């Protein structure tokens, strides 16, 4: 199967080889040095300040979203949440569950966040800002400059879910003054699902350390403490951490995060520039390099997903809920090439010829 979803995505050869090996014991100096290097490279690729920290949680991306919310905010905070799709909605649900006072900037699916959306919230007593820089459900990529200056002006803790965007879109944690950046193993890191990671600014580390977290597993204090020696409080997904290590080293050897972002951008641009003749509308106003969301004008998006899966051996990414029949997505992350794009475009052309994509 060719996999054009947005996670899990296709892994490279080395990552697959490691997946076939025995999982080693991990309370060793050897594993600690792997983990310290993982932290160093993740910080470098996130463009975090030197004094920032990165911790690795065993759990999917949502575990880190929940950990960030629980460790940074409580009922004395007031948080602004950008909700432009299902991942923004998840932050809203987390605030509700954890009794964190919040207001929601609700955006129609696939539309940009603009200064006018934030204007009513200036100097309004907020303490934090939650955003998914890539709203993966629509492929929307928000304007980080706008968000960053709003947060600086209003002295907000800025939490950025970059789960689908990390390594696919440019991101500069220090320049944006972001306090938290979240990523996950199964997106552009192109490893199996099971690990998510959180990069914390120095001041976010201090805030976490001064607060009580009412959850043992997601308490970032113990993750930070153990991480100092390259360890984790509990048994992590050891194999995936080794795969992440191999992948980070590969990216570094191939020119670092800039090369990886431009490789992904080129793949996305190649795909987008070659589907103009098809009855498919591109959804978001500003697109992440990670994903293209498409609205078939006269066909069910979910039917297209099913036919591509069953008859062509390819996965595109269906949408959930009310968008299921309206939108499907094509990912550009993972071990994909322009030849793979050609294979998918040929299949879409064939569906067009058959009158299914009409
Ligand atoms: C994939 C993704 C997540 C995490 O989802 P999990 O299924 O928990 O890994 C969160 N936010 C965004 C923007 C994502 O793309």
GROMACS .gro file of C-alpha atoms and ligand atoms in nm:
model
  373
    1UNK     CA    1   0.000   0.000   0.000
    2UNK     CA    2   0.112   0.353  -0.078
    3UNK     CA    3   0.030   0.571   0.220
    4UNK     CA    4  -0.066   0.936   0.163
    5UNK     CA    5  -0.234   0.981   0.502
    6UNK     CA    6  -0.102   1.216   0.771
    7UNK     CA    7  -0.015   0.950   1.020
    8UNK     CA    8   0.101   0.689   1.055
    9UNK     CA    9   0.299   0.767   0.741
   10UNK     CA   10   0.553   0.568   0.540
   11UNK     CA   11   0.882   0.510   0.721
   12UNK     CA   12   1.223   0.495   0.558
   13UNK     CA   13   1.430   0.179   0.531
   14UNK     CA   14   1.647   0.231   0.839
   15UNK     CA   15   1.345   0.300   1.061
   16UNK     CA   16   1.179  -0.021   0.933
   17UNK     CA   17   1.496  -0.223   0.998
   18UNK     CA   18   1.508  -0.106   1.358
   19UNK     CA   19   1.143  -0.202   1.393
   20UNK     CA   20   1.234  -0.561   1.306
   21UNK     CA   21   1.501  -0.584   1.579
   22UNK     CA   22   1.475  -0.697   1.940
   23UNK     CA   23   1.392  -0.414   2.177
   24UNK     CA   24   1.687  -0.358   2.413
   25UNK     CA   25   1.689  -0.300   2.787
   26UNK     CA   26   1.691   0.073   2.846
   27UNK     CA   27   1.826   0.162   3.190
   28UNK     CA   28   2.174   0.179   3.046
   29UNK     CA   29   2.429   0.451   2.967
   30UNK     CA   30   2.395   0.357   2.599
   31UNK     CA   31   2.022   0.428   2.586
   32UNK     CA   32   2.069   0.743   2.793
   33UNK     CA   33   2.311   0.881   2.537
   34UNK     CA   34   2.060   0.807   2.258
   35UNK     CA   35   1.797   1.001   2.451
   36UNK     CA   36   2.025   1.295   2.522
   37UNK     CA   37   2.102   1.314   2.152
   38UNK     CA   38   1.729   1.292   2.070
   39UNK     CA   39   1.670   1.589   2.298
   40UNK     CA   40   1.957   1.787   2.146
   41UNK     CA   41   1.842   1.729   1.787
   42UNK     CA   42   1.474   1.796   1.855
   43UNK     CA   43   1.567   2.126   2.021
   44UNK     CA   44   1.787   2.216   1.727
   45UNK     CA   45   1.517   2.132   1.470
   46UNK     CA   46   1.254   2.326   1.668
   47UNK     CA   47   1.501   2.620   1.683
   48UNK     CA   48   1.454   2.632   2.057
   49UNK     CA   49   1.676   2.838   2.284
   50UNK     CA   50   1.978   2.656   2.432
   51UNK     CA   51   1.821   2.656   2.780
   52UNK     CA   52   1.500   2.489   2.653
   53UNK     CA   53   1.424   2.125   2.728
   54UNK     CA   54   1.260   1.845   2.530
   55UNK     CA   55   1.086   1.548   2.689
   56UNK     CA   56   0.946   1.235   2.528
   57UNK     CA   57   0.617   1.087   2.643
   58UNK     CA   58   0.491   0.742   2.556
   59UNK     CA   59   0.150   0.811   2.410
   60UNK     CA   60   0.016   0.962   2.091
   61UNK     CA   61   0.014   1.336   2.024
   62UNK     CA   62  -0.294   1.393   2.236
   63UNK     CA   63  -0.102   1.277   2.545
   64UNK     CA   64   0.134   1.571   2.500
   65UNK     CA   65  -0.153   1.811   2.430
   66UNK     CA   66  -0.312   1.702   2.758
   67UNK     CA   67   0.020   1.713   2.945
   68UNK     CA   68   0.085   2.068   2.822
   69UNK     CA   69  -0.260   2.186   2.929
   70UNK     CA   70  -0.242   2.013   3.271
   71UNK     CA   71   0.113   2.118   3.356
   72UNK     CA   72   0.088   2.482   3.252
   73UNK     CA   73  -0.265   2.593   3.334
   74UNK     CA   74  -0.525   2.564   3.607
   75UNK     CA   75  -0.851   2.724   3.718
   76UNK     CA   76  -0.671   3.054   3.786
   77UNK     CA   77  -0.576   3.094   3.422
   78UNK     CA   78  -0.769   3.229   3.129
   79UNK     CA   79  -0.680   3.071   2.799
   80UNK     CA   80  -0.760   3.163   2.440
   81UNK     CA   81  -0.806   2.864   2.210
   82UNK     CA   82  -0.804   2.877   1.831
   83UNK     CA   83  -1.060   2.631   1.701
   84UNK     CA   84  -1.064   2.586   1.324
   85UNK     CA   85  -1.115   2.211   1.306
   86UNK     CA   86  -1.102   1.885   1.496
   87UNK     CA   87  -0.762   1.944   1.659
   88UNK     CA   88  -0.858   2.292   1.780
   89UNK     CA   89  -1.173   2.130   1.916
   90UNK     CA   90  -0.953   1.885   2.109
   91UNK     CA   91  -0.781   2.171   2.294
   92UNK     CA   92  -1.125   2.312   2.377
   93UNK     CA   93  -1.233   1.974   2.519
   94UNK     CA   94  -0.913   1.952   2.725
   95UNK     CA   95  -0.978   2.296   2.876
   96UNK     CA   96  -1.335   2.193   2.957
   97UNK     CA   97  -1.228   1.866   3.115
   98UNK     CA   98  -0.957   2.027   3.326
   99UNK     CA   99  -1.172   2.324   3.433
  100UNK     CA  100  -0.947   2.581   3.271
  101UNK     CA  101  -1.133   2.904   3.202
  102UNK     CA  102  -1.113   2.965   2.830
  103UNK     CA  103  -1.258   3.144   2.533
  104UNK     CA  104  -1.268   3.009   2.183
  105UNK     CA  105  -1.174   3.186   1.862
  106UNK     CA  106  -1.395   2.980   1.632
  107UNK     CA  107  -1.290   2.988   1.268
  108UNK     CA  108  -1.480   2.841   0.976
  109UNK     CA  109  -1.312   2.527   0.840
  110UNK     CA  110  -1.006   2.610   0.629
  111UNK     CA  111  -0.994   2.982   0.699
  112UNK     CA  112  -0.699   3.186   0.826
  113UNK     CA  113  -0.663   3.349   1.164
  114UNK     CA  114  -0.645   3.725   1.111
  115UNK     CA  115  -0.566   4.024   1.333
  116UNK     CA  116  -0.936   4.112   1.345
  117UNK     CA  117  -1.015   3.775   1.507
  118UNK     CA  118  -0.774   3.849   1.792
  119UNK     CA  119  -0.852   4.220   1.836
  120UNK     CA  120  -1.144   4.167   2.080
  121UNK     CA  121  -0.911   3.974   2.311
  122UNK     CA  122  -0.636   4.237   2.353
  123UNK     CA  123  -0.570   4.337   2.716
  124UNK     CA  124  -0.855   4.119   2.831
  125UNK     CA  125  -0.688   3.934   3.118
  126UNK     CA  126  -0.582   3.620   2.934
  127UNK     CA  127  -0.282   3.417   3.050
  128UNK     CA  128  -0.240   3.156   2.778
  129UNK     CA  129  -0.290   3.081   2.410
  130UNK     CA  130  -0.346   2.737   2.259
  131UNK     CA  131  -0.312   2.678   1.887
  132UNK     CA  132  -0.250   2.393   1.643
  133UNK     CA  133  -0.017   2.574   1.402
  134UNK     CA  134  -0.111   2.314   1.144
  135UNK     CA  135  -0.484   2.238   1.181
  136UNK     CA  136  -0.444   1.899   1.018
  137UNK     CA  137  -0.817   1.842   0.962
  138UNK     CA  138  -0.828   2.123   0.704
  139UNK     CA  139  -0.460   2.151   0.612
  140UNK     CA  140  -0.465   2.510   0.737
  141UNK     CA  141  -0.136   2.662   0.849
  142UNK     CA  142  -0.181   2.960   1.082
  143UNK     CA  143   0.025   3.279   1.078
  144UNK     CA  144   0.277   3.234   1.360
  145UNK     CA  145   0.408   3.592   1.332
  146UNK     CA  146   0.060   3.723   1.408
  147UNK     CA  147   0.012   3.480   1.697
  148UNK     CA  148   0.357   3.545   1.834
  149UNK     CA  149   0.321   3.922   1.847
  150UNK     CA  150  -0.027   3.896   2.000
  151UNK     CA  151   0.111   3.669   2.273
  152UNK     CA  152   0.412   3.891   2.343
  153UNK     CA  153   0.197   4.204   2.363
  154UNK     CA  154  -0.045   4.036   2.600
  155UNK     CA  155   0.220   3.838   2.792
  156UNK     CA  156   0.057   3.501   2.724
  157UNK     CA  157   0.200   3.154   2.761
  158UNK     CA  158   0.207   3.030   2.404
  159UNK     CA  159   0.143   2.659   2.352
  160UNK     CA  160   0.184   2.539   1.993
  161UNK     CA  161   0.067   2.200   1.875
  162UNK     CA  162   0.300   2.148   1.578
  163UNK     CA  163   0.227   1.775   1.559
  164UNK     CA  164   0.173   1.763   1.184
  165UNK     CA  165   0.384   2.070   1.110
  166UNK     CA  166   0.715   1.994   1.283
  167UNK     CA  167   0.977   1.918   1.013
  168UNK     CA  168   0.725   2.002   0.737
  169UNK     CA  169   0.681   2.379   0.781
  170UNK     CA  170   0.927   2.640   0.896
  171UNK     CA  171   0.910   2.691   1.269
  172UNK     CA  172   1.132   2.897   1.497
  173UNK     CA  173   1.039   2.840   1.858
  174UNK     CA  174   1.278   3.098   2.002
  175UNK     CA  175   1.193   3.369   1.748
  176UNK     CA  176   0.819   3.318   1.806
  177UNK     CA  177   0.871   3.319   2.182
  178UNK     CA  178   0.672   2.995   2.202
  179UNK     CA  179   0.675   2.829   2.543
  180UNK     CA  180   0.568   2.484   2.432
  181UNK     CA  181   0.598   2.300   2.102
  182UNK     CA  182   0.442   1.959   2.064
  183UNK     CA  183   0.524   1.695   1.800
  184UNK     CA  184   0.448   1.326   1.748
  185UNK     CA  185   0.636   1.024   1.619
  186UNK     CA  186   0.390   0.922   1.345
  187UNK     CA  187   0.379   1.248   1.149
  188UNK     CA  188   0.682   1.401   0.973
  189UNK     CA  189   0.916   1.212   1.204
  190UNK     CA  190   0.793   0.915   0.999
  191UNK     CA  191   0.818   0.659   1.278
  192UNK     CA  192   0.545   0.436   1.421
  193UNK     CA  193   0.287   0.601   1.650
  194UNK     CA  194   0.348   0.584   2.024
  195UNK     CA  195   0.579   0.870   2.119
  196UNK     CA  196   0.499   1.236   2.144
  197UNK     CA  197   0.739   1.504   2.247
  198UNK     CA  198   0.720   1.841   2.415
  199UNK     CA  199   0.977   2.116   2.386
  200UNK     CA  200   0.957   2.364   2.673
  201UNK     CA  201   1.115   2.709   2.688
  202UNK     CA  202   1.326   2.782   2.995
  203UNK     CA  203   1.048   2.983   3.152
  204UNK     CA  204   0.798   2.707   3.078
  205UNK     CA  205   1.028   2.458   3.253
  206UNK     CA  206   1.031   2.686   3.558
  207UNK     CA  207   0.654   2.718   3.552
  208UNK     CA  208   0.607   2.342   3.527
  209UNK     CA  209   0.849   2.286   3.814
  210UNK     CA  210   0.665   2.524   4.042
  211UNK     CA  211   0.322   2.365   3.994
  212UNK     CA  212   0.141   2.056   4.104
  213UNK     CA  213   0.016   1.824   3.829
  214UNK     CA  214  -0.271   1.596   3.931
  215UNK     CA  215  -0.162   1.309   3.711
  216UNK     CA  216   0.129   1.078   3.770
  217UNK     CA  217   0.188   0.962   3.414
  218UNK     CA  218   0.169   1.304   3.250
  219UNK     CA  219   0.356   1.498   3.519
  220UNK     CA  220   0.625   1.681   3.323
  221UNK     CA  221   0.829   1.745   3.639
  222UNK     CA  222   0.934   1.381   3.658
  223UNK     CA  223   0.989   1.363   3.282
  224UNK     CA  224   1.217   1.669   3.303
  225UNK     CA  225   1.404   1.535   3.606
  226UNK     CA  226   1.464   1.191   3.453
  227UNK     CA  227   1.547   1.348   3.118
  228UNK     CA  228   1.845   1.525   3.269
  229UNK     CA  229   2.023   1.189   3.264
  230UNK     CA  230   1.865   1.069   2.941
  231UNK     CA  231   1.598   0.859   3.107
  232UNK     CA  232   1.219   0.851   3.145
  233UNK     CA  233   1.016   0.794   3.464
  234UNK     CA  234   0.843   0.483   3.325
  235UNK     CA  235   0.922   0.228   3.054
  236UNK     CA  236   0.898   0.422   2.730
  237UNK     CA  237   0.831   0.291   2.379
  238UNK     CA  238   1.202   0.206   2.360
  239UNK     CA  239   1.196   0.081   2.002
  240UNK     CA  240   1.028   0.395   1.870
  241UNK     CA  241   1.279   0.615   2.053
  242UNK     CA  242   1.558   0.427   1.875
  243UNK     CA  243   1.377   0.477   1.544
  244UNK     CA  244   1.336   0.848   1.619
  245UNK     CA  245   1.708   0.864   1.690
  246UNK     CA  246   1.795   0.710   1.354
  247UNK     CA  247   1.555   0.941   1.176
  248UNK     CA  248   1.684   1.256   1.349
  249UNK     CA  249   2.042   1.160   1.256
  250UNK     CA  250   1.935   1.104   0.895
  251UNK     CA  251   1.773   1.447   0.878
  252UNK     CA  252   2.083   1.603   1.032
  253UNK     CA  253   2.310   1.427   0.781
  254UNK     CA  254   2.088   1.538   0.490
  255UNK     CA  255   2.122   1.907   0.578
  256UNK     CA  256   1.904   1.950   0.887
  257UNK     CA  257   1.555   2.084   0.931
  258UNK     CA  258   1.582   2.337   0.644
  259UNK     CA  259   1.644   2.060   0.391
  260UNK     CA  260   1.364   1.846   0.530
  261UNK     CA  261   1.118   2.137   0.516
  262UNK     CA  262   1.214   2.225   0.160
  263UNK     CA  263   1.194   1.862   0.051
  264UNK     CA  264   0.840   1.844   0.191
  265UNK     CA  265   0.746   2.182   0.039
  266UNK     CA  266   0.867   2.064  -0.302
  267UNK     CA  267   0.664   1.744  -0.276
  268UNK     CA  268   0.350   1.938  -0.179
  269UNK     CA  269   0.405   2.193  -0.457
  270UNK     CA  270   0.459   1.914  -0.711
  271UNK     CA  271   0.129   1.750  -0.618
  272UNK     CA  272  -0.070   2.075  -0.605
  273UNK     CA  273   0.061   2.198  -0.937
  274UNK     CA  274  -0.046   1.879  -1.116
  275UNK     CA  275  -0.411   1.840  -1.013
  276UNK     CA  276  -0.556   2.164  -1.152
  277UNK     CA  277  -0.742   1.978  -1.430
  278UNK     CA  278  -0.935   1.762  -1.182
  279UNK     CA  279  -1.271   1.860  -1.024
  280UNK     CA  280  -1.111   1.901  -0.683
  281UNK     CA  281  -1.107   2.222  -0.486
  282UNK     CA  282  -0.820   2.296  -0.248
  283UNK     CA  283  -0.968   2.378   0.092
  284UNK     CA  284  -0.749   2.598   0.313
  285UNK     CA  285  -0.656   2.960   0.253
  286UNK     CA  286  -0.302   2.897   0.368
  287UNK     CA  287  -0.167   2.548   0.332
  288UNK     CA  288   0.074   2.353   0.545
  289UNK     CA  289   0.338   2.170   0.346
  290UNK     CA  290   0.233   1.857   0.532
  291UNK     CA  291  -0.106   1.810   0.374
  292UNK     CA  292  -0.343   1.914   0.097
  293UNK     CA  293  -0.713   1.903   0.183
  294UNK     CA  294  -0.935   1.854  -0.120
  295UNK     CA  295  -1.306   1.898  -0.172
  296UNK     CA  296  -1.440   1.687  -0.463
  297UNK     CA  297  -1.699   1.901  -0.641
  298UNK     CA  298  -1.937   1.621  -0.740
  299UNK     CA  299  -1.829   1.305  -0.562
  300UNK     CA  300  -1.822   1.171  -0.208
  301UNK     CA  301  -1.477   1.219  -0.055
  302UNK     CA  302  -1.529   0.907   0.153
  303UNK     CA  303  -1.617   0.696  -0.151
  304UNK     CA  304  -1.299   0.815  -0.322
  305UNK     CA  305  -1.099   0.712  -0.014
  306UNK     CA  306  -1.258   0.367  -0.021
  307UNK     CA  307  -1.206   0.310  -0.394
  308UNK     CA  308  -0.844   0.428  -0.380
  309UNK     CA  309  -0.786   0.188  -0.090
  310UNK     CA  310  -0.962  -0.115  -0.234
  311UNK     CA  311  -0.892  -0.083  -0.606
  312UNK     CA  312  -0.566   0.112  -0.630
  313UNK     CA  313  -0.373   0.008  -0.317
  314UNK     CA  314  -0.342   0.361  -0.182
  315UNK     CA  315  -0.449   0.535   0.132
  316UNK     CA  316  -0.548   0.898   0.123
  317UNK     CA  317  -0.676   1.043   0.450
  318UNK     CA  318  -1.051   1.060   0.501
  319UNK     CA  319  -1.202   1.333   0.719
  320UNK     CA  320  -1.428   1.258   1.010
  321UNK     CA  321  -1.768   1.381   1.119
  322UNK     CA  322  -1.964   1.613   0.896
  323UNK     CA  323  -1.668   1.659   0.661
  324UNK     CA  324  -1.644   1.285   0.583
  325UNK     CA  325  -1.813   1.308   0.245
  326UNK     CA  326  -1.691   1.658   0.163
  327UNK     CA  327  -1.316   1.648   0.218
  328UNK     CA  328  -1.026   1.406   0.191
  329UNK     CA  329  -0.661   1.485   0.245
  330UNK     CA  330  -0.335   1.396   0.077
  331UNK     CA  331  -0.028   1.396   0.300
  332UNK     CA  332   0.319   1.496   0.187
  333UNK     CA  333   0.510   1.374   0.490
  334UNK     CA  334   0.695   1.046   0.538
  335UNK     CA  335   0.903   0.851   0.288
  336UNK     CA  336   0.721   0.971  -0.026
  337UNK     CA  337   0.864   1.082  -0.360
  338UNK     CA  338   0.747   1.269  -0.669
  339UNK     CA  339   0.708   0.929  -0.838
  340UNK     CA  340   0.459   0.839  -0.566
  341UNK     CA  341   0.273   1.162  -0.644
  342UNK     CA  342   0.259   1.050  -1.007
  343UNK     CA  343   0.112   0.715  -0.903
  344UNK     CA  344  -0.162   0.890  -0.705
  345UNK     CA  345  -0.235   1.144  -0.979
  346UNK     CA  346  -0.261   0.860  -1.233
  347UNK     CA  347  -0.517   0.691  -1.010
  348UNK     CA  348  -0.714   1.017  -0.974
  349UNK     CA  349  -0.703   1.062  -1.353
  350UNK     CA  350  -0.835   0.709  -1.392
  351UNK     CA  351  -1.121   0.778  -1.148
  352UNK     CA  352  -1.197   1.091  -1.352
  353UNK     CA  353  -1.205   0.887  -1.675
  354UNK     CA  354  -1.432   0.629  -1.511
  355UNK     CA  355  -1.675   0.907  -1.419
  356UNK     CA  356  -1.634   0.843  -1.045
  357UNK     CA  357  -1.444   1.165  -0.981
  358UNK     CA  358  -1.673   1.401  -1.165
  359LIG     C1  359  -0.211   1.400   1.456
  359LIG     C2  360  -0.237   1.524   1.533
  359LIG     C3  361  -0.257   1.521   1.672
  359LIG     C4  362  -0.246   1.400   1.758
  359LIG     O1  363  -0.329   1.300   1.736
  359LIG     P1  364  -0.299   1.158   1.801
  359LIG     O2  365  -0.394   1.070   1.732
  359LIG     O3  366  -0.321   1.170   1.945
  359LIG     O4  367  -0.154   1.129   1.769
  359LIG     C5  368  -0.279   1.641   1.738
  359LIG     N1  369  -0.278   1.756   1.672
  359LIG     C6  370  -0.257   1.764   1.540
  359LIG     C7  371  -0.256   1.897   1.476
  359LIG     C8  372  -0.236   1.647   1.467
  359LIG     O5  373  -0.213   1.654   1.335
   0.00000   0.00000   0.00000
